[in-house]
Amino acid sequence: MTQIETDSHMDGRDTTVDTPGGADTTGGAAGDAKGTAKATRRPRRVTLSRESILDAALRLCSREGGAVLTFSRLGKELGADPTAVYRHFRDKDDLVLALTDVMIVEAVQRARAGAPPRQQWREWLLTTVRSIRSVYLERPALAVLAATRTTASPVESESVEEIIGVLHDAGLPVAQAAESCRALVDLTLAFTQYTAAFQILDEETQAKDDRAWAVKYATLPAARFPLVHASAARLTELFRNDDEVFELALATFLDGIEAKIQRARG
Amino acid sequence: MTQIETDSHMDGRDTTVDTPGGADTTGGAAGDAKGTAKATRRPRRVTLSRESILDAALRLCSREGGAVLTFSRLGKELGADPTAVYRHFRDKDDLVLALTDVMIVEAVQRARAGAPPRQQWREWLLTTVRSIRSVYLERPALAVLAATRTTASPVESESVEEIIGVLHDAGLPVAQAAESCRALVDLTLAFTQYTAAFQILDEETQAKDDRAWAVKYATLPAARFPLVHASAARLTELFRNDDEVFELALATFLDGIEAKIQRARG
DNA sequence: ACCTGAACACCGTTCAAGT
DNA sequence: ACCTGAACACCGTTCAAGT
């Protein structure tokens, strides 16, 4: 079961419940003590809003929620009929896009909060893309759906302007700064989706993958695979440590940017 | 409808059909002329095999097939009951893993066929990762499922040994060659999954994304977004041109590897 | 105006029945 | 031994019915 606390229900001034007692996802044991008959199922009528639905969806897809985004799960989380969501979002994709927007805004906010001065371009870029990755990976099931999508979010445009600015100030011509920005952001989103896609596989499937790796490395003859054998320690360290592989790829990419800057200056 | 030609049915010596006339996916108009009553549905009994199932699945997921991998679609393609596949694969994941193996083998073969001498390490690596990407993107619906998975395929181990060897010969210490290999391969698989994930979205959804982009760029005031405005031409060129963005990221990454090699040499 | 619930066309998977 | 087909618990989505 993927039951999680629903106290964040309370902060929404638009999330109201007609019938006293609220949705049956609140309370738990306390709610049972209050009920008169066993499982009194009064026909409750919940009032939804875009905000309360987005909140519930984000909770559902969080690492603790650990669930795939589904109308039935969403309905249960909201204490409403699953199809009620269609009164606020045209279809599932519309919902996903709204959620993507929320994550982009959160990622940009987090980046700004932790960013060093723009002159330290490398550290500044690292902070920015790590923020994107961390916000997305807090909801793996959503990251898989959101990573590939574009929204018309103004805050994203601001962020692109900033990134290009940092690269330009570091010494790249505008066009090169723009294409480097694009490559960097897509590299980040791609790696993030890649990691999320593995994380949302069920335990058993992930375990199967791990076993395949272990078997492979146990049976490789050192004579025919001398280099794999020599670097087995490092390869094992990196196995399923996607964060470290991402950092490695990112560092190498930024070394490439540095070389590009040198060339542009000289 | 996603009907595709099924002539490759004929090349499988293990794909046999009991009842003359074969599966109703063959022939088309010609088959109608042969039939006596309208849509004579004799209870045909098809003999399947792992190979014939894998063939059908690959056809289904090909860019021309344009379909998501589904038991019912697979059954239709095979002219058999969908659940018959369970006699040859434990579950869907087992099937996906077998298909992943096929693609890995094909990717390595393609890489070897087109590879320049190992001494040209940069071109050699480019050829190798482009082969992976092109083989995977020929079946976008499968690429999405396969990119994150590991199989115990021996040919993959050989390939890893080769890649580490090329990087080592280029001047990197073994451990650095191993981690760079890992970063490069994951960068490629991640970008490939990223592209495939967008490609399998239905037309309408892709169009919605394109519209979001167009709207965003039409409404950005040049005064507040001078750099985006200045590089609009380049940004538009790169929009939804994932291949070019991948090549850009790849080139920058390899520049970084080159810098690493210089440093390692002294 | 907005939530409910039956209904539909799909999913993957299981299992008894056929051959 | 292996394919068939009914059945089940899920998906997203539509629509008439309730309040």
PDB file of N, CA and C in Angstrom, chain B residues 129-219:
ATOM      1  N   VAL B 129      28.951   5.081 -30.783  1.00  0.00           N
ATOM      2  CA  VAL B 129      27.738   5.541 -30.089  1.00  0.00           C
ATOM      3  C   VAL B 129      26.632   5.911 -31.078  1.00  0.00           C
ATOM      4  N   ARG B 130      27.002   6.375 -32.259  1.00  0.00           N
ATOM      5  CA  ARG B 130      25.970   6.646 -33.270  1.00  0.00           C
ATOM      6  C   ARG B 130      25.283   5.360 -33.690  1.00  0.00           C
ATOM      7  N   SER B 131      26.009   4.262 -33.711  1.00  0.00           N
ATOM      8  CA  SER B 131      25.406   2.971 -34.054  1.00  0.00           C
ATOM      9  C   SER B 131      24.377   2.573 -33.013  1.00  0.00           C
ATOM     10  N   ILE B 132      24.731   2.732 -31.744  1.00  0.00           N
ATOM     11  CA  ILE B 132      23.782   2.419 -30.673  1.00  0.00           C
ATOM     12  C   ILE B 132      22.514   3.241 -30.865  1.00  0.00           C
ATOM     13  N   ARG B 133      22.712   4.544 -31.014  1.00  0.00           N
ATOM     14  CA  ARG B 133      21.555   5.436 -31.142  1.00  0.00           C
ATOM     15  C   ARG B 133      20.677   5.087 -32.341  1.00  0.00           C
ATOM     16  N   SER B 134      21.301   4.816 -33.485  1.00  0.00           N
ATOM     17  CA  SER B 134      20.500   4.576 -34.685  1.00  0.00           C
ATOM     18  C   SER B 134      19.732   3.254 -34.597  1.00  0.00           C
ATOM     19  N   VAL B 135      20.370   2.223 -34.044  1.00  0.00           N
ATOM     20  CA  VAL B 135      19.668   0.936 -33.901  1.00  0.00           C
ATOM     21  C   VAL B 135      18.476   1.086 -32.956  1.00  0.00           C
ATOM     22  N   TYR B 136      18.686   1.761 -31.857  1.00  0.00           N
ATOM     23  CA  TYR B 136      17.598   1.933 -30.877  1.00  0.00           C
ATOM     24  C   TYR B 136      16.464   2.777 -31.458  1.00  0.00           C
ATOM     25  N   LEU B 137      16.839   3.859 -32.149  1.00  0.00           N
ATOM     26  CA  LEU B 137      15.795   4.768 -32.637  1.00  0.00           C
ATOM     27  C   LEU B 137      15.030   4.211 -33.831  1.00  0.00           C
ATOM     28  N   GLU B 138      15.492   3.061 -34.349  1.00  0.00           N
ATOM     29  CA  GLU B 138      14.689   2.413 -35.383  1.00  0.00           C
ATOM     30  C   GLU B 138      13.461   1.748 -34.767  1.00  0.00           C
ATOM     31  N   ARG B 139      13.482   1.571 -33.442  1.00  0.00           N
ATOM     32  CA  ARG B 139      12.307   1.046 -32.713  1.00  0.00           C
ATOM     33  C   ARG B 139      12.072   1.898 -31.483  1.00  0.00           C
ATOM     34  N   PRO B 140      11.506   3.079 -31.670  1.00  0.00           N
ATOM     35  CA  PRO B 140      11.354   4.027 -30.560  1.00  0.00           C
ATOM     36  C   PRO B 140      10.587   3.442 -29.372  1.00  0.00           C
ATOM     37  N   ALA B 141       9.531   2.707 -29.655  1.00  0.00           N
ATOM     38  CA  ALA B 141       8.701   2.164 -28.572  1.00  0.00           C
ATOM     39  C   ALA B 141       9.482   1.153 -27.736  1.00  0.00           C
ATOM     40  N   LEU B 142      10.454   0.507 -28.369  1.00  0.00           N
ATOM     41  CA  LEU B 142      11.278  -0.458 -27.661  1.00  0.00           C
ATOM     42  C   LEU B 142      12.445   0.248 -26.972  1.00  0.00           C
ATOM     43  N   ALA B 143      12.984   1.275 -27.630  1.00  0.00           N
ATOM     44  CA  ALA B 143      14.107   2.036 -27.075  1.00  0.00           C
ATOM     45  C   ALA B 143      13.760   2.575 -25.696  1.00  0.00           C
ATOM     46  N   VAL B 144      12.551   3.040 -25.551  1.00  0.00           N
ATOM     47  CA  VAL B 144      12.105   3.581 -24.274  1.00  0.00           C
ATOM     48  C   VAL B 144      12.189   2.531 -23.163  1.00  0.00           C
ATOM     49  N   LEU B 145      11.840   1.299 -23.515  1.00  0.00           N
ATOM     50  CA  LEU B 145      11.854   0.221 -22.529  1.00  0.00           C
ATOM     51  C   LEU B 145      13.252  -0.362 -22.331  1.00  0.00           C
ATOM     52  N   ALA B 146      14.054  -0.351 -23.385  1.00  0.00           N
ATOM     53  CA  ALA B 146      15.325  -1.083 -23.368  1.00  0.00           C
ATOM     54  C   ALA B 146      16.503  -0.253 -22.865  1.00  0.00           C
ATOM     55  N   ALA B 147      16.443   1.058 -23.053  1.00  0.00           N
ATOM     56  CA  ALA B 147      17.612   1.908 -22.799  1.00  0.00           C
ATOM     57  C   ALA B 147      18.137   1.761 -21.377  1.00  0.00           C
ATOM     58  N   THR B 148      17.252   1.588 -20.436  1.00  0.00           N
ATOM     59  CA  THR B 148      17.633   1.555 -19.021  1.00  0.00           C
ATOM     60  C   THR B 148      18.042   0.168 -18.545  1.00  0.00           C
ATOM     61  N   ARG B 149      17.876  -0.836 -19.386  1.00  0.00           N
ATOM     62  CA  ARG B 149      18.076  -2.214 -18.938  1.00  0.00           C
ATOM     63  C   ARG B 149      19.460  -2.770 -19.217  1.00  0.00           C
ATOM     64  N   THR B 150      19.856  -3.711 -18.395  1.00  0.00           N
ATOM     65  CA  THR B 150      21.108  -4.436 -18.569  1.00  0.00           C
ATOM     66  C   THR B 150      20.797  -5.882 -18.897  1.00  0.00           C
ATOM     67  N   THR B 151      21.502  -6.448 -19.847  1.00  0.00           N
ATOM     68  CA  THR B 151      21.386  -7.882 -20.077  1.00  0.00           C
ATOM     69  C   THR B 151      22.776  -8.469 -19.902  1.00  0.00           C
ATOM     70  N   ALA B 152      22.854  -9.757 -19.797  1.00  0.00           N
ATOM     71  CA  ALA B 152      24.161 -10.390 -19.592  1.00  0.00           C
ATOM     72  C   ALA B 152      24.814 -10.746 -20.929  1.00  0.00           C
ATOM     73  N   SER B 153      24.428 -10.021 -21.965  1.00  0.00           N
ATOM     74  CA  SER B 153      24.915 -10.305 -23.299  1.00  0.00           C
ATOM     75  C   SER B 153      26.439 -10.238 -23.388  1.00  0.00           C
ATOM     76  N   PRO B 154      27.095 -11.326 -23.847  1.00  0.00           N
ATOM     77  CA  PRO B 154      28.562 -11.337 -23.937  1.00  0.00           C
ATOM     78  C   PRO B 154      29.099 -10.304 -24.920  1.00  0.00           C
ATOM     79  N   VAL B 155      28.339 -10.056 -25.990  1.00  0.00           N
ATOM     80  CA  VAL B 155      28.805  -9.119 -27.006  1.00  0.00           C
ATOM     81  C   VAL B 155      28.918  -7.698 -26.425  1.00  0.00           C
ATOM     82  N   GLU B 156      28.091  -7.401 -25.435  1.00  0.00           N
ATOM     83  CA  GLU B 156      28.164  -6.088 -24.795  1.00  0.00           C
ATOM     84  C   GLU B 156      29.463  -5.967 -23.994  1.00  0.00           C
ATOM     85  N   SER B 157      29.829  -7.040 -23.316  1.00  0.00           N
ATOM     86  CA  SER B 157      31.091  -7.041 -22.569  1.00  0.00           C
ATOM     87  C   SER B 157      32.277  -6.831 -23.497  1.00  0.00           C
ATOM     88  N   GLU B 158      32.237  -7.504 -24.637  1.00  0.00           N
ATOM     89  CA  GLU B 158      33.303  -7.311 -25.637  1.00  0.00           C
ATOM     90  C   GLU B 158      33.389  -5.855 -26.047  1.00  0.00           C
ATOM     91  N   SER B 159      32.227  -5.255 -26.254  1.00  0.00           N
ATOM     92  CA  SER B 159      32.178  -3.868 -26.689  1.00  0.00           C
ATOM     93  C   SER B 159      32.766  -2.938 -25.625  1.00  0.00           C
ATOM     94  N   VAL B 160      32.410  -3.192 -24.369  1.00  0.00           N
ATOM     95  CA  VAL B 160      32.949  -2.389 -23.269  1.00  0.00           C
ATOM     96  C   VAL B 160      34.472  -2.518 -23.218  1.00  0.00           C
ATOM     97  N   GLU B 161      34.945  -3.736 -23.359  1.00  0.00           N
ATOM     98  CA  GLU B 161      36.404  -3.969 -23.383  1.00  0.00           C
ATOM     99  C   GLU B 161      37.061  -3.154 -24.499  1.00  0.00           C
ATOM    100  N   GLU B 162      36.430  -3.142 -25.647  1.00  0.00           N
ATOM    101  CA  GLU B 162      36.958  -2.396 -26.796  1.00  0.00           C
ATOM    102  C   GLU B 162      36.994  -0.893 -26.539  1.00  0.00           C
ATOM    103  N   ILE B 163      35.890  -0.377 -25.996  1.00  0.00           N
ATOM    104  CA  ILE B 163      35.796   1.069 -25.765  1.00  0.00           C
ATOM    105  C   ILE B 163      36.848   1.509 -24.743  1.00  0.00           C
ATOM    106  N   ILE B 164      36.950   0.748 -23.649  1.00  0.00           N
ATOM    107  CA  ILE B 164      37.972   1.077 -22.653  1.00  0.00           C
ATOM    108  C   ILE B 164      39.360   1.018 -23.300  1.00  0.00           C
ATOM    109  N   GLY B 165      39.569   0.013 -24.160  1.00  0.00           N
ATOM    110  CA  GLY B 165      40.855  -0.129 -24.843  1.00  0.00           C
ATOM    111  C   GLY B 165      41.199   1.078 -25.689  1.00  0.00           C
ATOM    112  N   VAL B 166      40.226   1.552 -26.446  1.00  0.00           N
ATOM    113  CA  VAL B 166      40.457   2.713 -27.322  1.00  0.00           C
ATOM    114  C   VAL B 166      40.795   3.951 -26.492  1.00  0.00           C
ATOM    115  N   LEU B 167      40.081   4.157 -25.388  1.00  0.00           N
ATOM    116  CA  LEU B 167      40.343   5.315 -24.527  1.00  0.00           C
ATOM    117  C   LEU B 167      41.695   5.177 -23.822  1.00  0.00           C
ATOM    118  N   HIS B 168      42.022   3.958 -23.448  1.00  0.00           N
ATOM    119  CA  HIS B 168      43.303   3.696 -22.780  1.00  0.00           C
ATOM    120  C   HIS B 168      44.465   3.947 -23.743  1.00  0.00           C
ATOM    121  N   ASP B 169      44.345   3.423 -24.952  1.00  0.00           N
ATOM    122  CA  ASP B 169      45.378   3.639 -25.966  1.00  0.00           C
ATOM    123  C   ASP B 169      45.517   5.111 -26.313  1.00  0.00           C
ATOM    124  N   ALA B 170      44.419   5.846 -26.196  1.00  0.00           N
ATOM    125  CA  ALA B 170      44.466   7.283 -26.505  1.00  0.00           C
ATOM    126  C   ALA B 170      45.230   8.055 -25.433  1.00  0.00           C
ATOM    127  N   GLY B 171      45.419   7.438 -24.287  1.00  0.00           N
ATOM    128  CA  GLY B 171      46.234   8.087 -23.274  1.00  0.00           C
ATOM    129  C   GLY B 171      45.659   8.154 -21.871  1.00  0.00           C
ATOM    130  N   LEU B 172      44.444   7.605 -21.669  1.00  0.00           N
ATOM    131  CA  LEU B 172      43.848   7.656 -20.341  1.00  0.00           C
ATOM    132  C   LEU B 172      44.277   6.459 -19.486  1.00  0.00           C
ATOM    133  N   PRO B 173      44.523   6.681 -18.196  1.00  0.00           N
ATOM    134  CA  PRO B 173      44.730   5.553 -17.280  1.00  0.00           C
ATOM    135  C   PRO B 173      43.497   4.644 -17.293  1.00  0.00           C
ATOM    136  N   VAL B 174      43.669   3.392 -16.936  1.00  0.00           N
ATOM    137  CA  VAL B 174      42.580   2.414 -17.069  1.00  0.00           C
ATOM    138  C   VAL B 174      41.302   2.836 -16.344  1.00  0.00           C
ATOM    139  N   ALA B 175      41.447   3.265 -15.085  1.00  0.00           N
ATOM    140  CA  ALA B 175      40.253   3.636 -14.314  1.00  0.00           C
ATOM    141  C   ALA B 175      39.513   4.794 -14.964  1.00  0.00           C
ATOM    142  N   GLN B 176      40.251   5.771 -15.441  1.00  0.00           N
ATOM    143  CA  GLN B 176      39.634   6.907 -16.123  1.00  0.00           C
ATOM    144  C   GLN B 176      38.993   6.485 -17.442  1.00  0.00           C
ATOM    145  N   ALA B 177      39.651   5.570 -18.135  1.00  0.00           N
ATOM    146  CA  ALA B 177      39.079   5.052 -19.385  1.00  0.00           C
ATOM    147  C   ALA B 177      37.761   4.346 -19.097  1.00  0.00           C
ATOM    148  N   ALA B 178      37.722   3.582 -18.003  1.00  0.00           N
ATOM    149  CA  ALA B 178      36.514   2.841 -17.646  1.00  0.00           C
ATOM    150  C   ALA B 178      35.372   3.786 -17.302  1.00  0.00           C
ATOM    151  N   GLU B 179      35.667   4.801 -16.492  1.00  0.00           N
ATOM    152  CA  GLU B 179      34.580   5.702 -16.104  1.00  0.00           C
ATOM    153  C   GLU B 179      34.131   6.573 -17.282  1.00  0.00           C
ATOM    154  N   SER B 180      35.055   6.907 -18.157  1.00  0.00           N
ATOM    155  CA  SER B 180      34.675   7.680 -19.338  1.00  0.00           C
ATOM    156  C   SER B 180      33.822   6.839 -20.281  1.00  0.00           C
ATOM    157  N   CYS B 181      34.147   5.574 -20.367  1.00  0.00           N
ATOM    158  CA  CYS B 181      33.339   4.641 -21.166  1.00  0.00           C
ATOM    159  C   CYS B 181      31.912   4.609 -20.640  1.00  0.00           C
ATOM    160  N   ARG B 182      31.806   4.450 -19.344  1.00  0.00           N
ATOM    161  CA  ARG B 182      30.491   4.388 -18.712  1.00  0.00           C
ATOM    162  C   ARG B 182      29.692   5.672 -18.951  1.00  0.00           C
ATOM    163  N   ALA B 183      30.371   6.814 -18.756  1.00  0.00           N
ATOM    164  CA  ALA B 183      29.696   8.100 -18.946  1.00  0.00           C
ATOM    165  C   ALA B 183      29.243   8.266 -20.395  1.00  0.00           C
ATOM    166  N   LEU B 184      30.102   7.868 -21.320  1.00  0.00           N
ATOM    167  CA  LEU B 184      29.781   8.029 -22.744  1.00  0.00           C
ATOM    168  C   LEU B 184      28.610   7.149 -23.163  1.00  0.00           C
ATOM    169  N   VAL B 185      28.628   5.905 -22.740  1.00  0.00           N
ATOM    170  CA  VAL B 185      27.557   4.982 -23.115  1.00  0.00           C
ATOM    171  C   VAL B 185      26.229   5.416 -22.483  1.00  0.00           C
ATOM    172  N   ASP B 186      26.282   5.815 -21.210  1.00  0.00           N
ATOM    173  CA  ASP B 186      25.047   6.252 -20.546  1.00  0.00           C
ATOM    174  C   ASP B 186      24.527   7.553 -21.144  1.00  0.00           C
ATOM    175  N   LEU B 187      25.427   8.449 -21.495  1.00  0.00           N
ATOM    176  CA  LEU B 187      25.011   9.684 -22.153  1.00  0.00           C
ATOM    177  C   LEU B 187      24.257   9.341 -23.443  1.00  0.00           C
ATOM    178  N   THR B 188      24.782   8.388 -24.174  1.00  0.00           N
ATOM    179  CA  THR B 188      24.166   7.985 -25.436  1.00  0.00           C
ATOM    180  C   THR B 188      22.799   7.338 -25.207  1.00  0.00           C
ATOM    181  N   LEU B 189      22.746   6.396 -24.270  1.00  0.00           N
ATOM    182  CA  LEU B 189      21.473   5.715 -23.993  1.00  0.00           C
ATOM    183  C   LEU B 189      20.436   6.689 -23.439  1.00  0.00           C
ATOM    184  N   ALA B 190      20.881   7.595 -22.576  1.00  0.00           N
ATOM    185  CA  ALA B 190      19.954   8.562 -21.984  1.00  0.00           C
ATOM    186  C   ALA B 190      19.372   9.476 -23.063  1.00  0.00           C
ATOM    187  N   PHE B 191      20.226  10.014 -23.915  1.00  0.00           N
ATOM    188  CA  PHE B 191      19.755  10.879 -24.991  1.00  0.00           C
ATOM    189  C   PHE B 191      18.834  10.114 -25.942  1.00  0.00           C
ATOM    190  N   THR B 192      19.155   8.853 -26.159  1.00  0.00           N
ATOM    191  CA  THR B 192      18.353   8.039 -27.070  1.00  0.00           C
ATOM    192  C   THR B 192      16.966   7.789 -26.492  1.00  0.00           C
ATOM    193  N   GLN B 193      16.925   7.467 -25.210  1.00  0.00           N
ATOM    194  CA  GLN B 193      15.638   7.263 -24.549  1.00  0.00           C
ATOM    195  C   GLN B 193      14.808   8.553 -24.573  1.00  0.00           C
ATOM    196  N   TYR B 194      15.497   9.652 -24.337  1.00  0.00           N
ATOM    197  CA  TYR B 194      14.883  10.981 -24.333  1.00  0.00           C
ATOM    198  C   TYR B 194      14.214  11.277 -25.677  1.00  0.00           C
ATOM    199  N   THR B 195      14.928  11.029 -26.757  1.00  0.00           N
ATOM    200  CA  THR B 195      14.380  11.252 -28.094  1.00  0.00           C
ATOM    201  C   THR B 195      13.229  10.296 -28.379  1.00  0.00           C
ATOM    202  N   ALA B 196      13.419   9.037 -28.032  1.00  0.00           N
ATOM    203  CA  ALA B 196      12.395   8.023 -28.292  1.00  0.00           C
ATOM    204  C   ALA B 196      11.110   8.325 -27.519  1.00  0.00           C
ATOM    205  N   ALA B 197      11.273   8.800 -26.287  1.00  0.00           N
ATOM    206  CA  ALA B 197      10.100   9.097 -25.455  1.00  0.00           C
ATOM    207  C   ALA B 197       9.225  10.163 -26.107  1.00  0.00           C
ATOM    208  N   PHE B 198       9.851  11.115 -26.770  1.00  0.00           N
ATOM    209  CA  PHE B 198       9.043  12.134 -27.457  1.00  0.00           C
ATOM    210  C   PHE B 198       8.417  11.562 -28.726  1.00  0.00           C
ATOM    211  N   GLN B 199       9.191  10.740 -29.432  1.00  0.00           N
ATOM    212  CA  GLN B 199       8.704  10.197 -30.707  1.00  0.00           C
ATOM    213  C   GLN B 199       7.493   9.294 -30.556  1.00  0.00           C
ATOM    214  N   ILE B 200       7.362   8.614 -29.415  1.00  0.00           N
ATOM    215  CA  ILE B 200       6.220   7.708 -29.285  1.00  0.00           C
ATOM    216  C   ILE B 200       4.960   8.402 -28.774  1.00  0.00           C
ATOM    217  N   LEU B 201       5.061   9.678 -28.449  1.00  0.00           N
ATOM    218  CA  LEU B 201       3.850  10.421 -28.110  1.00  0.00           C
ATOM    219  C   LEU B 201       2.980  10.520 -29.352  1.00  0.00           C
ATOM    220  N   ASP B 202       1.670  10.541 -29.173  1.00  0.00           N
ATOM    221  CA  ASP B 202       0.817  10.637 -30.356  1.00  0.00           C
ATOM    222  C   ASP B 202       0.917  12.023 -30.987  1.00  0.00           C
ATOM    223  N   GLU B 203       0.619  12.071 -32.255  1.00  0.00           N
ATOM    224  CA  GLU B 203       0.749  13.281 -33.079  1.00  0.00           C
ATOM    225  C   GLU B 203       0.221  14.533 -32.373  1.00  0.00           C
ATOM    226  N   GLU B 204      -0.972  14.412 -31.854  1.00  0.00           N
ATOM    227  CA  GLU B 204      -1.644  15.553 -31.229  1.00  0.00           C
ATOM    228  C   GLU B 204      -0.828  16.102 -30.059  1.00  0.00           C
ATOM    229  N   THR B 205      -0.289  15.202 -29.241  1.00  0.00           N
ATOM    230  CA  THR B 205       0.486  15.611 -28.081  1.00  0.00           C
ATOM    231  C   THR B 205       1.795  16.278 -28.512  1.00  0.00           C
ATOM    232  N   GLN B 206       2.450  15.710 -29.502  1.00  0.00           N
ATOM    233  CA  GLN B 206       3.669  16.329 -30.023  1.00  0.00           C
ATOM    234  C   GLN B 206       3.368  17.729 -30.559  1.00  0.00           C
ATOM    235  N   ALA B 207       2.255  17.841 -31.266  1.00  0.00           N
ATOM    236  CA  ALA B 207       1.868  19.129 -31.841  1.00  0.00           C
ATOM    237  C   ALA B 207       1.623  20.156 -30.742  1.00  0.00           C
ATOM    238  N   LYS B 208       1.028  19.706 -29.621  1.00  0.00           N
ATOM    239  CA  LYS B 208       0.759  20.593 -28.495  1.00  0.00           C
ATOM    240  C   LYS B 208       2.080  21.169 -27.973  1.00  0.00           C
ATOM    241  N   ASP B 209       3.091  20.315 -27.891  1.00  0.00           N
ATOM    242  CA  ASP B 209       4.407  20.746 -27.433  1.00  0.00           C
ATOM    243  C   ASP B 209       5.020  21.776 -28.383  1.00  0.00           C
ATOM    244  N   ASP B 210       4.897  21.499 -29.658  1.00  0.00           N
ATOM    245  CA  ASP B 210       5.439  22.427 -30.654  1.00  0.00           C
ATOM    246  C   ASP B 210       4.759  23.786 -30.553  1.00  0.00           C
ATOM    247  N   ARG B 211       3.437  23.753 -30.349  1.00  0.00           N
ATOM    248  CA  ARG B 211       2.687  24.992 -30.237  1.00  0.00           C
ATOM    249  C   ARG B 211       3.138  25.787 -29.008  1.00  0.00           C
ATOM    250  N   ALA B 212       3.372  25.079 -27.906  1.00  0.00           N
ATOM    251  CA  ALA B 212       3.825  25.743 -26.676  1.00  0.00           C
ATOM    252  C   ALA B 212       5.120  26.506 -26.944  1.00  0.00           C
ATOM    253  N   TRP B 213       6.010  25.873 -27.676  1.00  0.00           N
ATOM    254  CA  TRP B 213       7.278  26.501 -28.014  1.00  0.00           C
ATOM    255  C   TRP B 213       7.062  27.740 -28.877  1.00  0.00           C
ATOM    256  N   ALA B 214       6.252  27.595 -29.885  1.00  0.00           N
ATOM    257  CA  ALA B 214       5.990  28.700 -30.810  1.00  0.00           C
ATOM    258  C   ALA B 214       5.390  29.890 -30.068  1.00  0.00           C
ATOM    259  N   VAL B 215       4.410  29.608 -29.212  1.00  0.00           N
ATOM    260  CA  VAL B 215       3.755  30.659 -28.435  1.00  0.00           C
ATOM    261  C   VAL B 215       4.776  31.373 -27.551  1.00  0.00           C
ATOM    262  N   LYS B 216       5.588  30.586 -26.893  1.00  0.00           N
ATOM    263  CA  LYS B 216       6.574  31.152 -25.991  1.00  0.00           C
ATOM    264  C   LYS B 216       7.472  32.139 -26.725  1.00  0.00           C
ATOM    265  N   TYR B 217       7.944  31.742 -27.899  1.00  0.00           N
ATOM    266  CA  TYR B 217       8.903  32.586 -28.582  1.00  0.00           C
ATOM    267  C   TYR B 217       8.277  33.766 -29.308  1.00  0.00           C
ATOM    268  N   ALA B 218       6.990  33.650 -29.555  1.00  0.00           N
ATOM    269  CA  ALA B 218       6.296  34.773 -30.191  1.00  0.00           C
ATOM    270  C   ALA B 218       6.026  35.884 -29.178  1.00  0.00           C
ATOM    271  N   THR B 219       5.929  35.512 -27.910  1.00  0.00           N
ATOM    272  CA  THR B 219       5.509  36.495 -26.909  1.00  0.00           C
ATOM    273  C   THR B 219       6.650  37.036 -26.051  1.00  0.00           C
TER     274      THR B 219
END
